[in-house]
Amino acid sequence: MHLLLVILLFLESQFCVQSSDSNSPAGDNLATNGLPFPWSKVRLPNYIVPVHYHLLIHPNLTTLKFSGSVKIEIDVKNNTNWVVLHSKNLKIFTATVLDENEAHLSDKVLSVLEYPAHEQIAIFSPKILTSGEKYFLYLEFGAPLSDGFYGFYKSTYKTKAGETRVLASTHFEPTSARMALPCFDEPIFKANYTVRIRRGPSHIALSNMPLEQTVEIGNGLFEDHFEVSVKMSSYLLAFIVCDFRSVSGMTATGINISIYAVPEKWHQTHYALEAALRLLEFYEQYFNILYPLPKMDLIAIPDFQSGAMENWGLTTYRETSLLYDPDISSASDKLWVTLVIGHELAHQWFGNLVTMEWWNDIWLNEGFARYMEFVSLEAVYPELKVEDHFLDTCFGAIGRDSLNSSRPISSLAENPTQIKEMFDTVSYDKGACILHMLRNFLTNEGFQSGIIRYLRRFRYSNARNEDLWDSLIKHQNKNSHSLFILSHIDLKKMMSTWTLQKGIPLVTVRRQGRRLYVGQERFLKIVLYLWHIPLTYKTSHSEHEVKHLLTTKSDVLTLDEEVDWVKLNTDMNGYYIVHYDEEGWNCLTELLRVNHTALSFKDRASLIHNAFQLVTISQLTGKTGNSILATLDLIGYLKSETHNVPLLQGLGYLQSFYKLIEKRHIADVTHNLKTYILQYFRDVIDKQTWSDDGTVSDRRLREEVLSLACDFNYPPCLEKAKQLFNSWVDSNGTVSLPTDVSETVYMVGAQDDSGWAYLLEKYGVSMCETEKSKFLSALASSKDSKKLSRLLQLGMGGTVIKTQNLPSLIYMVARNPVGHFLAWDFVKKHWNELVEKFPLGSFGIRSIIVGTVTQFSSTEELREVEVFFKSITEQVSQLRVIQVATENLEKNIMWLKRNLETMRTWLQYENKLKLLLKEQCF
C-alpha cells in the first residue's frame, strides 16, 4: 500500500516523459484500483521496446488453467519510471524490474495498474529507467484457458471410442497474444522469443522453433526447451500441448516439414505434406530467399474459428483446411486445402519476414498471401485450374466493393474490434486483385523482381504501402518488355488511387469509327473519384491486347483500323467494370451468339459479370431498352457454352434471383424461373455423370449443376440421388459415394424423416470434418422448421455440433427458404450469447450478420433489421459489417422493385414460346 501512495504522489507532481505523447491528462483514465493510469492512447508508447522474451508456460489440461512467467529484455529510449504493455484477462502475481545484471531495482513489491478498456497494464519503477540502459521486466501470471478461439484456449476432440480429449492451442492474430502473456502486442514491436513449455508424459509440446531439449522436472512433468526464435511480431508466437501424431518430410533445402493431426485422423495428413513440400520449395525459388527456420509444422486444430493462421514455423488450421481424405474429399475440397496451405506458406515471407507497420495496412499481408495462392498453384498444380477460382475471387471483391459501405484497402483501425474487421474481402480479395492488375501492368518479371527487392529490404522489419511501391518501381523501368515507362511518383500516385480510396471504377466505352471514347466514374456515382486505370483491350482485328493508362476522367484512343467489336479489360486482368454504349453491347451479344470462342472464357465470364452488375444500377440497355432484358439476351448464348466458368457465372446469377424471389413467396415467377432454368440448361444437366471422372473444371461443373438440378426437383436428378442415398444407407455408410456429388445425394436424402435422422447420427460419429460439413449442409436443407430449430440449438450447445461451425450453420439455415426468418429470430434471441462466443468484429459474428440479413428483400424486413441494431447501438456502433449487410438488403429491395415485373412478363413469354415450339415438333 505504501508503494501505491508513492505512485499517486508521483503522478500528481511530475507526470513523466510519456505524458507529452498522451491524448488526455492521466486522471481521465483510471486503473481498476482507482489510481490514474499513466497512458491514455490505445497504442503503446514507443519509448520502451522489447528485445527478447524468455517465456515459461504451463497449461494444466485437467484444471483447464495455465500459469507462466516471462522475462522481457527491454530497450529504453527515453528516461521513464513507467513500463506500459498489454495484458488481457491475466492475473499478474508478480512484477519486477531488473537491471542488466538481473538485480532488482527495488526491494519493494511493484504494483501493477490495470486498464481493461485498452487491455493495458503499467508497472511503476521507483528508480528511473535510463535511456540506453538494458533492463529486464519479469512477470508471473496465470489465467483459465480461454473458452473461445483467441489467446491460449482449450480445444477438444472425441476418439472413435467416444473418449473426449483436451489440448491447448494458441491463436494470437491480431491482438490476442496479450491473453496468453503480458507483452508488447503490436506488430512493430518485433523481438526474439525463447520458449519453455511444461507438459505431462502423454502429451507433446510444439512451438515456432525446433525442440532443443526436454528436462524431467518431477511430479510427472516434463519441460520442453525450444530454440531461440527469429525476430518476429507477438501475434506470430505460438505454442500447443496435445497428443497428436505427425507425418514428416524434408525439402530440397533441408527444411523439415511435419503435418500434425488427431491420432485417428493421421491418414488424412499425407496430401498436405506433399503440397507443403512442393509449395515451400516453390516460394524459396520465387522469392529467391530461403525459408529462415529449420522446420515448418502444419497442425489441424479441432476447434478453430478462421481457416488457418500463419504462426512462423507452426501454422495452425481448421481441420477442413488441412486434412484430405481421397475417399471422401471432392475436387473442390482438394483445391481448398491446397489454396489454404499456399496462403499460409506465402505468409512466411509476406507477413512474417516482412510485416505491416500497423493493422491499417494488413492487406500487405493478406492481399499478397491471397494472390500468391494463385501464383503458386498455377505453377505447382496447373491441373487444379486455379485461374478459374481467381476470377470468382475478383467477382466477389467487386460485389463487396461496389457498395457504398465499402472502405479503402488501407483504412484507419485502432481498437481490437476495428482491427478484426480489417480481415475482410477488401484486404484479402481486392488486395489480391489489384496485385494481379499490377503484375499484368509491370510484367511478371518486373513484378517478381520488385517484390524480391521489397522482401530483402524490409526483412525482419516492418513496412508500409509506399515501401512496396518504392521497391517495385526500382525494377520496373529495367524491364525492356514493359510497355509503360513511369517515374517513381507515378507508380506511387497510381497505386494510391487503388489503396486509399474505396469503391470500383466504372469505365465507359463508346466506339465511333477508329476512335474509342473512354471515361471513368465511380460505380455508384455517389462520390467523384479518379483512378489511374491500366486499360487493356482486344478487337476483332487484333491478336494481342493493347494497353493504355487512363489517368483522367475521359480520353480518346485511336485504333489502327476499323473493327467489328472491342472488348475492354482483357481476361479480367483489371479491377474495374466496363460499360459499353448500346451499339457496343449489341455487338458483343451478337458475337457471343455466333462465335463465342472468339473471346477467351475469362472475357466471356467477365462480360456476363459486368452486365449483371450494371443491372443493379439500371445502366445496361442494349437493343431491348431494358437492363435485365439486355442481360438475359447476352447470356442467351450459354446453350452453346462448354467452359464451366462462364456457364456457372450465368447460372449463378439466375439461381440467386430464384432464391431471392422464392423467399418472397412470389409463386408464379418462382415457378416460371425454375422451369426456364431447367429447360434452358437441360442439355448441360443431362450430360453430367454421377462420378468423379474428368478434369477439375469438369468436376466442379458437375458438382454445381447437379446440386441445382436436385434443388429444383428435376425428376432424373432426384431419382438418381435417392438411389445412391438408399444404397449408401443400406451399406451403413460403407459404400463410397462419388465425392463430387455426395453433398447433393445427402441433401436429397435429408428431405425425409428417416434420412435426416440417419445423417444426424452419421454426423455424430464421422471422423472426417470435410464429410461432416457435407452432412451439416444436407441437414440444414430440410424443409421442416422443427428440424432446423433443433440444429440451431445443437449448434448453440457446442457438443454435437462444435461452436466453430455455428456461424456457417446459421447461414445454411438462413439461405433455406423455410429457415431465413427462423435464423434471424435465433440471432436476435441469442445475440448476447453469440457475441460471447464470437467477439465483435470477428469473422464469426460478421458471417452471422451478413448470412442472415442479406436473405431479406422487403422494406418491412429492412425496418425490423434497423430496429434491432438500433436497440444495441452502443454495442455495435463501430461495426462496419452492419452497414454492409443493410446495404445488401436495400440492394435486394431495389432489384425486385426494378426487375420483378419485367422478369415476370419475360418468363411468361419465354415459357409460352418454348411450349409452342414443343407442340409444333409433334
Tab-separated table of N, CA, C and O in Angstrom, residues 16-110:
chain	number	residue	atom	x	y	z
A	16	CYS	N	5.616	11.760	-15.956
A	16	CYS	CA	6.899	11.593	-16.651
A	16	CYS	C	6.802	11.719	-18.171
A	16	CYS	O	5.791	12.113	-18.710
A	17	VAL	N	7.859	11.350	-18.856
A	17	VAL	CA	8.050	11.597	-20.288
A	17	VAL	C	6.827	11.280	-21.132
A	17	VAL	O	6.449	12.038	-22.008
A	18	GLN	N	6.156	10.129	-20.816
A	18	GLN	CA	5.091	9.705	-21.710
A	18	GLN	C	3.908	10.650	-21.738
A	18	GLN	O	3.101	10.611	-22.656
A	19	SER	N	3.750	11.528	-20.749
A	19	SER	CA	2.579	12.402	-20.744
A	19	SER	C	2.548	13.335	-21.943
A	19	SER	O	1.495	13.740	-22.398
A	20	SER	N	3.688	13.654	-22.481
A	20	SER	CA	3.725	14.530	-23.656
A	20	SER	C	3.132	13.867	-24.886
A	20	SER	O	2.708	14.525	-25.813
A	21	ASP	N	3.083	12.521	-24.879
A	21	ASP	CA	2.510	11.790	-26.007
A	21	ASP	C	1.053	11.414	-25.767
A	21	ASP	O	0.430	10.758	-26.574
A	22	SER	N	0.515	11.800	-24.632
A	22	SER	CA	-0.807	11.343	-24.251
A	22	SER	C	-1.889	12.203	-24.858
A	22	SER	O	-1.708	13.385	-25.084
A	23	ASN	N	-3.033	11.606	-25.095
A	23	ASN	CA	-4.152	12.350	-25.662
A	23	ASN	C	-4.859	13.207	-24.629
A	23	ASN	O	-5.487	14.192	-24.947
A	24	SER	N	-4.831	12.781	-23.386
A	24	SER	CA	-5.569	13.462	-22.340
A	24	SER	C	-4.835	13.316	-21.029
A	24	SER	O	-3.964	12.478	-20.889
A	25	PRO	N	-5.146	14.113	-20.028
A	25	PRO	CA	-4.490	14.003	-18.739
A	25	PRO	C	-4.663	12.615	-18.164
A	25	PRO	O	-5.676	11.952	-18.380
A	26	ALA	N	-3.659	12.179	-17.388
A	26	ALA	CA	-3.693	10.829	-16.848
A	26	ALA	C	-4.934	10.579	-16.016
A	26	ALA	O	-5.469	9.495	-15.978
A	27	GLY	N	-5.421	11.614	-15.341
A	27	GLY	CA	-6.571	11.447	-14.469
A	27	GLY	C	-7.839	11.043	-15.187
A	27	GLY	O	-8.788	10.579	-14.570
A	28	ASP	N	-7.900	11.233	-16.508
A	28	ASP	CA	-9.092	10.847	-17.264
A	28	ASP	C	-9.227	9.340	-17.387
A	28	ASP	O	-10.304	8.835	-17.657
A	29	ASN	N	-8.135	8.613	-17.237
A	29	ASN	CA	-8.135	7.160	-17.364
A	29	ASN	C	-7.778	6.545	-16.023
A	29	ASN	O	-6.621	6.619	-15.590
A	30	LEU	N	-8.744	5.924	-15.386
A	30	LEU	CA	-8.500	5.349	-14.077
A	30	LEU	C	-8.284	3.849	-14.189
A	30	LEU	O	-9.024	3.148	-14.879
A	31	ALA	N	-7.245	3.367	-13.500
A	31	ALA	CA	-6.987	1.939	-13.432
A	31	ALA	C	-8.065	1.277	-12.569
A	31	ALA	O	-8.875	1.952	-11.919
A	32	THR	N	-8.070	-0.040	-12.542
A	32	THR	CA	-9.103	-0.769	-11.803
A	32	THR	C	-9.062	-0.495	-10.307
A	32	THR	O	-10.064	-0.655	-9.610
A	33	ASN	N	-7.904	-0.051	-9.788
A	33	ASN	CA	-7.802	0.261	-8.352
A	33	ASN	C	-8.102	1.725	-8.048
A	33	ASN	O	-7.923	2.184	-6.923
A	34	GLY	N	-8.545	2.473	-9.079
A	34	GLY	CA	-8.915	3.857	-8.860
A	34	GLY	C	-7.819	4.868	-9.071
A	34	GLY	O	-8.075	6.080	-9.094
A	35	LEU	N	-6.580	4.414	-9.238
A	35	LEU	CA	-5.466	5.334	-9.485
A	35	LEU	C	-5.440	5.755	-10.950
A	35	LEU	O	-5.894	5.009	-11.823
A	36	PRO	N	-4.890	6.928	-11.237
A	36	PRO	CA	-4.761	7.341	-12.642
A	36	PRO	C	-3.830	6.394	-13.401
A	36	PRO	O	-2.769	6.024	-12.892
A	37	PHE	N	-4.261	6.014	-14.592
A	37	PHE	CA	-3.406	5.181	-15.436
A	37	PHE	C	-2.498	6.099	-16.249
A	37	PHE	O	-2.965	7.105	-16.797
A	38	PRO	N	-1.211	5.768	-16.357
A	38	PRO	CA	-0.247	6.726	-16.901
A	38	PRO	C	-0.189	6.834	-18.424
A	38	PRO	O	0.746	7.430	-18.965
A	39	TRP	N	-1.138	6.247	-19.117
A	39	TRP	CA	-1.089	6.290	-20.588
A	39	TRP	C	-2.521	6.285	-21.106
A	39	TRP	O	-3.349	5.487	-20.675
A	40	SER	N	-2.834	7.162	-22.036
A	40	SER	CA	-4.226	7.301	-22.472
A	40	SER	C	-4.485	6.833	-23.889
A	40	SER	O	-5.631	6.795	-24.326
A	41	LYS	N	-3.469	6.470	-24.643
A	41	LYS	CA	-3.662	6.043	-26.027
A	41	LYS	C	-3.919	4.541	-26.115
A	41	LYS	O	-3.482	3.769	-25.267
A	42	VAL	N	-4.617	4.158	-27.180
A	42	VAL	CA	-4.848	2.732	-27.433
A	42	VAL	C	-3.535	2.051	-27.805
A	42	VAL	O	-3.272	0.918	-27.394
A	43	ARG	N	-2.709	2.732	-28.582
A	43	ARG	CA	-1.396	2.178	-28.937
A	43	ARG	C	-0.390	2.451	-27.823
A	43	ARG	O	-0.454	3.472	-27.135
A	44	LEU	N	0.542	1.538	-27.695
A	44	LEU	CA	1.557	1.661	-26.638
A	44	LEU	C	2.533	2.795	-26.938
A	44	LEU	O	2.741	3.154	-28.099
A	45	PRO	N	3.155	3.339	-25.881
A	45	PRO	CA	4.238	4.307	-26.111
A	45	PRO	C	5.409	3.622	-26.810
A	45	PRO	O	5.584	2.398	-26.705
A	46	ASN	N	6.192	4.392	-27.552
A	46	ASN	CA	7.293	3.786	-28.321
A	46	ASN	C	8.653	3.963	-27.661
A	46	ASN	O	9.674	3.670	-28.282
A	47	TYR	N	8.683	4.427	-26.407
A	47	TYR	CA	9.986	4.677	-25.777
A	47	TYR	C	10.498	3.478	-24.988
A	47	TYR	O	11.593	3.526	-24.433
A	48	ILE	N	9.736	2.384	-24.953
A	48	ILE	CA	10.239	1.115	-24.413
A	48	ILE	C	9.975	0.045	-25.465
A	48	ILE	O	8.843	-0.142	-25.919
A	49	VAL	N	11.026	-0.643	-25.879
A	49	VAL	CA	10.941	-1.607	-26.976
A	49	VAL	C	11.397	-2.976	-26.476
A	49	VAL	O	12.486	-3.089	-25.888
A	50	PRO	N	10.608	-4.022	-26.675
A	50	PRO	CA	11.037	-5.366	-26.275
A	50	PRO	C	12.126	-5.886	-27.208
A	50	PRO	O	12.088	-5.643	-28.418
A	51	VAL	N	13.083	-6.579	-26.636
A	51	VAL	CA	14.190	-7.144	-27.413
A	51	VAL	C	14.121	-8.664	-27.434
A	51	VAL	O	14.298	-9.295	-28.480
A	52	HIS	N	13.858	-9.258	-26.267
A	52	HIS	CA	13.883	-10.722	-26.158
A	52	HIS	C	12.940	-11.152	-25.030
A	52	HIS	O	13.038	-10.649	-23.917
A	53	TYR	N	12.031	-12.076	-25.345
A	53	TYR	CA	11.136	-12.659	-24.345
A	53	TYR	C	11.679	-14.030	-23.939
A	53	TYR	O	11.967	-14.864	-24.811
A	54	HIS	N	11.766	-14.269	-22.651
A	54	HIS	CA	12.087	-15.602	-22.120
A	54	HIS	C	10.814	-16.095	-21.435
A	54	HIS	O	10.477	-15.650	-20.332
A	55	LEU	N	10.100	-17.008	-22.094
A	55	LEU	CA	8.755	-17.392	-21.657
A	55	LEU	C	8.732	-18.822	-21.143
A	55	LEU	O	9.250	-19.740	-21.792
A	56	LEU	N	8.124	-19.014	-19.970
A	56	LEU	CA	7.806	-20.345	-19.447
A	56	LEU	C	6.289	-20.427	-19.324
A	56	LEU	O	5.667	-19.563	-18.701
A	57	ILE	N	5.693	-21.454	-19.905
A	57	ILE	CA	4.242	-21.586	-19.871
A	57	ILE	C	3.874	-23.017	-19.472
A	57	ILE	O	4.512	-23.972	-19.907
A	58	HIS	N	2.862	-23.144	-18.622
A	58	HIS	CA	2.438	-24.474	-18.161
A	58	HIS	C	0.915	-24.573	-18.196
A	58	HIS	O	0.228	-24.086	-17.291
A	59	PRO	N	0.363	-25.177	-19.242
A	59	PRO	CA	-1.080	-25.413	-19.271
A	59	PRO	C	-1.429	-26.708	-18.532
A	59	PRO	O	-0.816	-27.749	-18.775
A	60	ASN	N	-2.407	-26.635	-17.643
A	60	ASN	CA	-2.884	-27.819	-16.948
A	60	ASN	C	-4.166	-28.267	-17.634
A	60	ASN	O	-5.199	-27.603	-17.544
A	61	LEU	N	-4.100	-29.384	-18.342
A	61	LEU	CA	-5.234	-29.832	-19.149
A	61	LEU	C	-6.297	-30.541	-18.317
A	61	LEU	O	-7.325	-30.965	-18.856
A	62	THR	N	-6.057	-30.633	-17.011
A	62	THR	CA	-7.078	-31.167	-16.100
A	62	THR	C	-7.888	-30.040	-15.474
A	62	THR	O	-9.119	-30.025	-15.508
A	63	THR	N	-7.184	-29.058	-14.906
A	63	THR	CA	-7.870	-27.912	-14.299
A	63	THR	C	-8.288	-26.875	-15.327
A	63	THR	O	-9.056	-25.964	-15.035
A	64	LEU	N	-7.760	-27.007	-16.552
A	64	LEU	CA	-8.024	-26.081	-17.660
A	64	LEU	C	-7.573	-24.658	-17.325
A	64	LEU	O	-8.221	-23.674	-17.688
A	65	LYS	N	-6.459	-24.582	-16.610
A	65	LYS	CA	-5.835	-23.297	-16.312
A	65	LYS	C	-4.389	-23.334	-16.773
A	65	LYS	O	-3.823	-24.415	-16.997
A	66	PHE	N	-3.789	-22.163	-16.933
A	66	PHE	CA	-2.365	-22.122	-17.246
A	66	PHE	C	-1.682	-21.083	-16.370
A	66	PHE	O	-2.300	-20.121	-15.895
A	67	SER	N	-0.410	-21.320	-16.125
A	67	SER	CA	0.415	-20.368	-15.387
A	67	SER	C	1.705	-20.181	-16.162
A	67	SER	O	2.066	-21.009	-17.008
A	68	GLY	N	2.387	-19.091	-15.871
A	68	GLY	CA	3.623	-18.849	-16.600
A	68	GLY	C	4.419	-17.698	-16.021
A	68	GLY	O	3.983	-17.010	-15.087
A	69	SER	N	5.574	-17.526	-16.601
A	69	SER	CA	6.412	-16.379	-16.258
A	69	SER	C	7.091	-15.904	-17.541
A	69	SER	O	7.317	-16.694	-18.464
A	70	VAL	N	7.379	-14.612	-17.580
A	70	VAL	CA	8.084	-14.074	-18.735
A	70	VAL	C	9.100	-13.042	-18.260
A	70	VAL	O	8.805	-12.213	-17.398
A	71	LYS	N	10.291	-13.168	-18.777
A	71	LYS	CA	11.342	-12.171	-18.523
A	71	LYS	C	11.612	-11.496	-19.868
A	71	LYS	O	12.041	-12.138	-20.823
A	72	ILE	N	11.298	-10.203	-19.930
A	72	ILE	CA	11.395	-9.468	-21.190
A	72	ILE	C	12.569	-8.501	-21.131
A	72	ILE	O	12.593	-7.593	-20.289
A	73	GLU	N	13.541	-8.710	-21.988
A	73	GLU	CA	14.619	-7.726	-22.119
A	73	GLU	C	14.053	-6.522	-22.868
A	73	GLU	O	13.464	-6.670	-23.939
A	74	ILE	N	14.232	-5.334	-22.284
A	74	ILE	CA	13.666	-4.127	-22.893
A	74	ILE	C	14.745	-3.100	-23.181
A	74	ILE	O	15.749	-3.009	-22.477
A	75	ASP	N	14.510	-2.338	-24.224
A	75	ASP	CA	15.405	-1.242	-24.620
A	75	ASP	C	14.668	0.063	-24.321
A	75	ASP	O	13.594	0.316	-24.868
A	76	VAL	N	15.231	0.884	-23.423
A	76	VAL	CA	14.595	2.131	-23.013
A	76	VAL	C	15.123	3.271	-23.881
A	76	VAL	O	16.328	3.527	-23.930
A	77	LYS	N	14.210	3.941	-24.589
A	77	LYS	CA	14.589	5.026	-25.497
A	77	LYS	C	14.601	6.387	-24.807
A	77	LYS	O	15.374	7.266	-25.181
A	78	ASN	N	13.715	6.592	-23.821
A	78	ASN	CA	13.651	7.847	-23.059
A	78	ASN	C	13.570	7.519	-21.576
A	78	ASN	O	12.990	6.492	-21.192
A	79	ASN	N	14.123	8.376	-20.751
A	79	ASN	CA	14.038	8.177	-19.306
A	79	ASN	C	12.577	8.094	-18.876
A	79	ASN	O	11.746	8.889	-19.298
A	80	THR	N	12.251	7.134	-18.027
A	80	THR	CA	10.878	6.967	-17.564
A	80	THR	C	10.835	6.135	-16.295
A	80	THR	O	11.773	5.387	-15.996
A	81	ASN	N	9.770	6.260	-15.540
A	81	ASN	CA	9.525	5.392	-14.385
A	81	ASN	C	8.474	4.330	-14.693
A	81	ASN	O	8.218	3.468	-13.861
A	82	TRP	N	7.876	4.386	-15.867
A	82	TRP	CA	6.758	3.515	-16.182
A	82	TRP	C	7.074	2.562	-17.335
A	82	TRP	O	7.709	2.931	-18.296
A	83	VAL	N	6.579	1.346	-17.185
A	83	VAL	CA	6.560	0.402	-18.298
A	83	VAL	C	5.090	0.069	-18.566
A	83	VAL	O	4.382	-0.421	-17.680
A	84	VAL	N	4.625	0.402	-19.771
A	84	VAL	CA	3.240	0.130	-20.160
A	84	VAL	C	3.257	-0.942	-21.252
A	84	VAL	O	3.980	-0.821	-22.247
A	85	LEU	N	2.473	-2.001	-21.057
A	85	LEU	CA	2.391	-3.083	-22.044
A	85	LEU	C	0.985	-3.667	-22.022
A	85	LEU	O	0.112	-3.173	-21.296
A	86	HIS	N	0.760	-4.698	-22.807
A	86	HIS	CA	-0.581	-5.273	-22.940
A	86	HIS	C	-0.773	-6.478	-22.023
A	86	HIS	O	0.152	-7.277	-21.817
A	87	SER	N	-1.991	-6.614	-21.543
A	87	SER	CA	-2.415	-7.800	-20.798
A	87	SER	C	-3.932	-7.822	-20.811
A	87	SER	O	-4.580	-6.790	-20.624
A	88	LYS	N	-4.511	-8.985	-21.071
A	88	LYS	CA	-5.968	-9.110	-21.102
A	88	LYS	C	-6.397	-10.391	-20.388
A	88	LYS	O	-5.953	-11.493	-20.753
A	89	ASN	N	-7.217	-10.245	-19.382
A	89	ASN	CA	-7.777	-11.364	-18.611
A	89	ASN	C	-6.713	-12.208	-17.922
A	89	ASN	O	-6.943	-13.382	-17.614
A	90	LEU	N	-5.545	-11.647	-17.685
A	90	LEU	CA	-4.477	-12.343	-16.963
A	90	LEU	C	-4.410	-11.844	-15.530
A	90	LEU	O	-4.577	-10.652	-15.262
A	91	LYS	N	-4.160	-12.754	-14.612
A	91	LYS	CA	-3.882	-12.385	-13.228
A	91	LYS	C	-2.371	-12.270	-13.074
A	91	LYS	O	-1.641	-13.236	-13.283
A	92	ILE	N	-1.902	-11.055	-12.779
A	92	ILE	CA	-0.462	-10.839	-12.601
A	92	ILE	C	-0.131	-11.069	-11.138
A	92	ILE	O	-0.607	-10.350	-10.247
A	93	PHE	N	0.689	-12.073	-10.873
A	93	PHE	CA	1.050	-12.407	-9.490
A	93	PHE	C	2.257	-11.605	-8.999
A	93	PHE	O	2.311	-11.175	-7.850
A	94	THR	N	3.228	-11.422	-9.892
A	94	THR	CA	4.478	-10.756	-9.529
A	94	THR	C	4.952	-9.898	-10.681
A	94	THR	O	4.845	-10.304	-11.840
A	95	ALA	N	5.472	-8.707	-10.353
A	95	ALA	CA	6.075	-7.841	-11.372
A	95	ALA	C	7.333	-7.223	-10.793
A	95	ALA	O	7.312	-6.660	-9.689
A	96	THR	N	8.422	-7.350	-11.533
A	96	THR	CA	9.715	-6.864	-11.061
A	96	THR	C	10.487	-6.272	-12.222
A	96	THR	O	10.404	-6.784	-13.338
A	97	VAL	N	11.243	-5.221	-11.973
A	97	VAL	CA	12.166	-4.672	-12.956
A	97	VAL	C	13.580	-4.990	-12.509
A	97	VAL	O	13.956	-4.750	-11.354
A	98	LEU	N	14.378	-5.551	-13.431
A	98	LEU	CA	15.751	-5.954	-13.138
A	98	LEU	C	16.715	-5.129	-13.979
A	98	LEU	O	16.375	-4.686	-15.075
A	99	ASP	N	17.934	-4.942	-13.452
A	99	ASP	CA	18.944	-4.243	-14.248
A	99	ASP	C	19.639	-5.233	-15.164
A	99	ASP	O	19.254	-6.411	-15.228
A	100	GLU	N	20.685	-4.766	-15.863
A	100	GLU	CA	21.324	-5.641	-16.854
A	100	GLU	C	21.994	-6.856	-16.219
A	100	GLU	O	22.232	-7.864	-16.900
A	101	ASN	N	22.281	-6.794	-14.906
A	101	ASN	CA	22.850	-7.942	-14.186
A	101	ASN	C	21.767	-8.796	-13.541
A	101	ASN	O	22.054	-9.678	-12.750
A	102	GLU	N	20.506	-8.470	-13.867
A	102	GLU	CA	19.319	-9.153	-13.359
A	102	GLU	C	19.139	-8.982	-11.858
A	102	GLU	O	18.570	-9.826	-11.158
A	103	ALA	N	19.635	-7.860	-11.335
A	103	ALA	CA	19.422	-7.499	-9.933
A	103	ALA	C	18.178	-6.623	-9.835
A	103	ALA	O	17.891	-5.817	-10.724
A	104	HIS	N	17.403	-6.758	-8.761
A	104	HIS	CA	16.177	-5.997	-8.568
A	104	HIS	C	16.481	-4.513	-8.416
A	104	HIS	O	17.379	-4.119	-7.663
A	105	LEU	N	15.723	-3.696	-9.122
A	105	LEU	CA	15.901	-2.240	-8.980
A	105	LEU	C	15.269	-1.724	-7.702
A	105	LEU	O	15.606	-0.634	-7.233
A	106	SER	N	14.328	-2.473	-7.141
A	106	SER	CA	13.646	-2.040	-5.920
A	106	SER	C	13.455	-3.238	-5.012
A	106	SER	O	13.234	-4.360	-5.478
A	107	ASP	N	13.539	-2.991	-3.704
A	107	ASP	CA	13.300	-4.074	-2.752
A	107	ASP	C	11.828	-4.180	-2.388
A	107	ASP	O	11.420	-4.990	-1.576
A	108	LYS	N	11.017	-3.316	-3.009
A	108	LYS	CA	9.577	-3.336	-2.744
A	108	LYS	C	8.865	-4.132	-3.846
A	108	LYS	O	9.344	-4.234	-4.961
A	109	VAL	N	7.704	-4.677	-3.465
A	109	VAL	CA	6.860	-5.350	-4.453
A	109	VAL	C	6.261	-4.281	-5.366
A	109	VAL	O	5.681	-3.303	-4.889
A	110	LEU	N	6.425	-4.449	-6.662
A	110	LEU	CA	5.918	-3.451	-7.604
A	110	LEU	C	4.443	-3.706	-7.893
A	110	LEU	O	4.042	-4.827	-8.193
